[in-house]
mmCIF file of C-alpha atoms in Angstrom:
data_model
loop_
_atom_site.group_PDB
_atom_site.id
_atom_site.type_symbol
_atom_site.label_atom_id
_atom_site.label_comp_id
_atom_site.label_asym_id
_atom_site.label_seq_id
_atom_site.Cartn_x
_atom_site.Cartn_y
_atom_site.Cartn_z
ATOM 1 C CA MET A 1 0.000 0.000 0.000
ATOM 2 C CA THR A 2 1.276 3.419 -0.875
ATOM 3 C CA ALA A 3 0.366 6.915 0.183
ATOM 4 C CA GLY A 4 -0.177 7.982 -3.444
ATOM 5 C CA LYS A 5 -3.960 7.899 -3.552
ATOM 6 C CA VAL A 6 -5.150 7.060 -0.068
ATOM 7 C CA ASN A 7 -8.881 7.068 0.433
ATOM 8 C CA LEU A 8 -8.938 8.367 4.016
ATOM 9 C CA LYS A 9 -12.658 7.796 4.474
ATOM 10 C CA ALA A 10 -12.302 4.159 3.418
ATOM 11 C CA ALA A 11 -9.226 3.712 5.628
ATOM 12 C CA LEU A 12 -11.046 5.145 8.655
ATOM 13 C CA ILE A 13 -14.148 3.022 8.060
ATOM 14 C CA ALA A 14 -11.979 -0.067 7.552
ATOM 15 C CA GLY A 15 -10.039 0.688 10.735
ATOM 16 C CA GLY A 16 -13.210 1.309 12.727
ATOM 17 C CA VAL A 17 -14.744 -2.004 11.702
ATOM 18 C CA ALA A 18 -11.429 -3.798 12.247
ATOM 19 C CA GLY A 19 -11.155 -2.234 15.713
ATOM 20 C CA ILE A 20 -14.503 -3.670 16.756
ATOM 21 C CA VAL A 21 -13.651 -7.133 15.411
ATOM 22 C CA SER A 22 -10.152 -7.088 16.913
ATOM 23 C CA GLY A 23 -11.549 -5.842 20.228
ATOM 24 C CA LEU A 24 -13.721 -8.946 20.317
ATOM 25 C CA VAL A 25 -10.675 -11.074 19.491
ATOM 26 C CA LYS A 26 -8.699 -9.489 22.352
ATOM 27 C CA LEU A 27 -11.566 -10.079 24.806
ATOM 28 C CA GLY A 28 -11.719 -13.699 23.710
ATOM 29 C CA TRP A 29 -7.971 -14.013 24.055
ATOM 30 C CA GLU A 30 -8.149 -12.759 27.641
ATOM 31 C CA ASN A 31 -10.746 -15.419 28.460
ATOM 32 C CA ILE A 32 -8.290 -18.113 27.355
ATOM 33 C CA LEU A 33 -5.147 -16.528 28.865
ATOM 34 C CA PRO A 34 -6.314 -14.046 31.540
ATOM 35 C CA PRO A 35 -3.684 -11.336 31.999
ATOM 36 C CA ARG A 36 -4.608 -10.549 35.608
ATOM 37 C CA THR A 37 -5.515 -12.452 38.727
ATOM 38 C CA PRO A 38 -9.177 -12.201 39.795
ATOM 39 C CA GLU A 39 -8.098 -9.945 42.678
ATOM 40 C CA ARG A 40 -6.281 -7.514 40.355
ATOM 41 C CA ASP A 41 -9.179 -7.626 37.931
ATOM 42 C CA GLN A 42 -11.690 -6.418 40.532
ATOM 43 C CA THR A 43 -10.641 -2.983 39.316
ATOM 44 C CA ASN A 44 -9.215 -3.501 35.839
ATOM 45 C CA PRO A 45 -6.802 -1.043 34.186
ATOM 46 C CA PRO A 46 -9.481 0.950 32.295
ATOM 47 C CA GLN A 47 -11.478 1.339 35.528
ATOM 48 C CA GLN A 48 -8.352 2.279 37.480
ATOM 49 C CA LEU A 49 -7.301 4.882 34.912
ATOM 50 C CA LEU A 50 -10.745 6.494 34.944
ATOM 51 C CA GLN A 51 -10.751 6.547 38.748
ATOM 52 C CA GLN A 52 -7.316 8.187 38.714
ATOM 53 C CA ILE A 53 -8.761 11.097 36.723
ATOM 54 C CA GLY A 54 -11.681 11.458 39.105
ATOM 55 C CA VAL A 55 -14.442 9.270 37.670
ATOM 56 C CA PRO A 56 -16.220 7.674 40.640
ATOM 57 C CA ALA A 57 -16.149 3.900 41.127
ATOM 58 C CA SER A 58 -19.944 3.869 40.870
ATOM 59 C CA VAL A 59 -19.488 4.866 37.215
ATOM 60 C CA THR A 60 -16.312 2.913 36.405
ATOM 61 C CA HIS A 61 -17.801 -0.287 37.813
ATOM 62 C CA ALA A 62 -21.231 0.182 36.219
ATOM 63 C CA THR A 63 -22.510 -3.012 34.626
ATOM 64 C CA TYR A 64 -25.255 -4.389 32.456
ATOM 65 C CA THR A 65 -26.813 -7.819 32.825
ATOM 66 C CA TYR A 66 -26.817 -10.406 30.086
ATOM 67 C CA SER A 67 -27.541 -14.084 30.569
ATOM 68 C CA GLU A 68 -27.670 -13.457 34.312
ATOM 69 C CA GLN A 69 -24.103 -12.129 34.336
ATOM 70 C CA GLN A 70 -22.925 -8.681 35.325
ATOM 71 C CA LEU A 71 -20.694 -7.269 32.589
ATOM 72 C CA PRO A 72 -18.575 -4.083 32.920
ATOM 73 C CA PHE A 73 -19.910 -1.849 30.148
ATOM 74 C CA VAL A 74 -17.666 1.126 31.031
ATOM 75 C CA SER A 75 -14.608 -1.115 30.722
ATOM 76 C CA TYR A 76 -15.925 -2.323 27.381
ATOM 77 C CA LEU A 77 -16.385 1.261 26.166
ATOM 78 C CA ILE A 78 -12.747 2.026 26.992
ATOM 79 C CA HIS A 79 -11.572 -1.311 25.558
ATOM 80 C CA PHE A 80 -13.366 -0.827 22.239
ATOM 81 C CA GLY A 81 -12.501 2.878 22.122
ATOM 82 C CA PHE A 82 -8.812 2.002 22.461
ATOM 83 C CA SER A 83 -9.107 -0.817 19.931
ATOM 84 C CA THR A 84 -10.925 1.221 17.285
ATOM 85 C CA SER A 85 -8.706 4.284 17.772
ATOM 86 C CA PHE A 86 -5.514 2.318 17.209
ATOM 87 C CA ALA A 87 -7.042 0.266 14.408
ATOM 88 C CA MET A 88 -8.004 3.482 12.610
ATOM 89 C CA LEU A 89 -4.532 4.936 13.207
ATOM 90 C CA TYR A 90 -3.015 1.730 11.824
ATOM 91 C CA SER A 91 -5.375 1.583 8.849
ATOM 92 C CA VAL A 92 -4.456 5.124 7.800
ATOM 93 C CA GLY A 93 -0.828 4.984 8.929
ATOM 94 C CA GLU A 94 0.078 1.880 6.960
ATOM 95 C CA HIS A 95 -0.380 3.878 3.743
ATOM 96 C CA TYR A 96 2.145 6.477 4.854
ATOM 97 C CA VAL A 97 4.547 4.360 6.919
ATOM 98 C CA PRO A 98 4.428 0.857 5.414
ATOM 99 C CA ALA A 99 6.959 -0.388 7.997
ATOM 100 C CA ILE A 100 4.197 -0.510 10.620
ATOM 101 C CA ARG A 101 2.836 -3.533 8.723
ATOM 102 C CA ALA A 102 5.886 -5.583 9.774
ATOM 103 C CA GLY A 103 4.742 -9.074 10.643
ATOM 104 C CA GLN A 104 1.249 -8.212 9.348
ATOM 105 C CA GLY A 105 0.852 -5.752 12.205
ATOM 106 C CA THR A 106 2.231 -7.976 14.969
ATOM 107 C CA ALA A 107 5.304 -5.769 15.480
ATOM 108 C CA PHE A 108 3.032 -2.725 15.850
ATOM 109 C CA GLY A 109 0.944 -4.704 18.354
ATOM 110 C CA LEU A 110 4.078 -5.430 20.386
ATOM 111 C CA PHE A 111 5.027 -1.761 20.193
ATOM 112 C CA ILE A 112 1.619 -0.722 21.574
ATOM 113 C CA TRP A 113 1.884 -3.353 24.330
ATOM 114 C CA GLY A 114 5.346 -2.103 25.304
ATOM 115 C CA ALA A 115 4.349 1.539 25.191
ATOM 116 C CA PHE A 116 1.253 1.087 27.337
ATOM 117 C CA HIS A 117 1.976 -1.912 29.569
ATOM 118 C CA HIS A 118 5.690 -1.234 30.145
ATOM 119 C CA GLY A 119 5.704 2.541 29.887
ATOM 120 C CA ILE A 120 2.611 4.700 30.140
ATOM 121 C CA MET A 121 0.365 2.739 32.532
ATOM 122 C CA PRO A 122 3.123 1.835 35.050
ATOM 123 C CA ALA A 123 4.359 5.450 34.955
ATOM 124 C CA LEU A 124 0.821 6.620 35.771
ATOM 125 C CA HIS A 125 0.563 3.957 38.520
ATOM 126 C CA THR A 126 -2.446 2.471 36.744
ATOM 127 C CA ILE A 127 -0.826 -0.969 36.770
ATOM 128 C CA PRO A 128 2.169 -2.303 38.720
ATOM 129 C CA ARG A 129 5.727 -1.664 37.633
ATOM 130 C CA VAL A 130 6.924 -4.056 34.939
ATOM 131 C CA LYS A 131 9.025 -6.094 37.384
ATOM 132 C CA ASP A 132 5.995 -6.447 39.671
ATOM 133 C CA GLN A 133 3.716 -7.809 36.954
ATOM 134 C CA PRO A 134 3.463 -11.599 36.846
ATOM 135 C CA LEU A 135 4.967 -13.494 33.910
ATOM 136 C CA GLU A 136 1.457 -14.665 32.941
ATOM 137 C CA GLU A 137 0.440 -11.044 32.428
ATOM 138 C CA HIS A 138 3.398 -10.360 30.140
ATOM 139 C CA ILE A 139 2.714 -13.494 28.085
ATOM 140 C CA SER A 140 -1.023 -12.862 27.772
ATOM 141 C CA GLU A 141 -0.666 -9.182 26.934
ATOM 142 C CA ALA A 142 2.225 -9.580 24.479
ATOM 143 C CA LEU A 143 0.600 -12.414 22.534
ATOM 144 C CA GLY A 144 -2.832 -10.811 22.838
ATOM 145 C CA HIS A 145 -1.583 -7.524 21.374
ATOM 146 C CA MET A 146 -0.002 -9.424 18.496
ATOM 147 C CA ALA A 147 -3.263 -11.284 17.768
ATOM 148 C CA TRP A 148 -5.230 -8.036 18.164
ATOM 149 C CA MET A 149 -3.144 -6.097 15.660
ATOM 150 C CA TRP A 150 -2.858 -9.026 13.243
ATOM 151 C CA THR A 151 -6.656 -9.059 13.221
ATOM 152 C CA ASN A 152 -6.692 -5.310 12.573
ATOM 153 C CA ASP A 153 -4.318 -5.784 9.653
ATOM 154 C CA ALA A 154 -6.327 -8.602 8.070
ATOM 155 C CA VAL A 155 -9.769 -7.074 8.544
ATOM 156 C CA SER A 156 -8.914 -3.460 7.731
ATOM 157 C CA ASN A 157 -7.065 -4.406 4.547
ATOM 158 C CA GLN A 158 -9.938 -6.566 3.305
ATOM 159 C CA ILE A 159 -12.490 -3.856 3.992
ATOM 160 C CA TYR A 160 -10.296 -1.107 2.519
ATOM 161 C CA GLN A 161 -9.839 -3.130 -0.664
ATOM 162 C CA LYS A 162 -13.595 -3.728 -0.962
ATOM 163 C CA LEU A 163 -14.444 -0.078 -0.300
ATOM 164 C CA THR A 164 -11.936 1.125 -2.867
ATOM 165 C CA LYS A 165 -12.603 -1.739 -5.309
ATOM 166 C CA LYS A 166 -8.952 -2.839 -5.084
ATOM 167 C CA VAL A 167 -9.749 -6.554 -4.934
#
């Protein structure tokens, strides 16, 4: 893909759809390899970050009920917001910086994992310092970010090609 004639609207739509699909993939991944212990997940990182900026726990822990289970809709809003934002950035960015497609997006996924889980969130005290995170968390998050961004790459490229008739 080249930056010559980028259809930004198509790239943003493709990234948005890919972000929703990949967000579902990442949630599924975390059900198979949970990154946090149940105790640490009582307040998950999106909830913790919101509470750090003053959003009350009554909001951050708000849930909806489906199939008799309480599900954290605020966490899901943050999760899918993050996923779609980065998928859209990737979908547009790959036309201008093709190197971000290394490993069909898996290298970019690892970069995002490192930036957020080893840099930004520990620095903000949203999650423990890297050395204080269990190995299981590193494995789950690293592999999960690779699967997440690989999904973004596959889905966004297919949709972009269909929207721009480049099949």
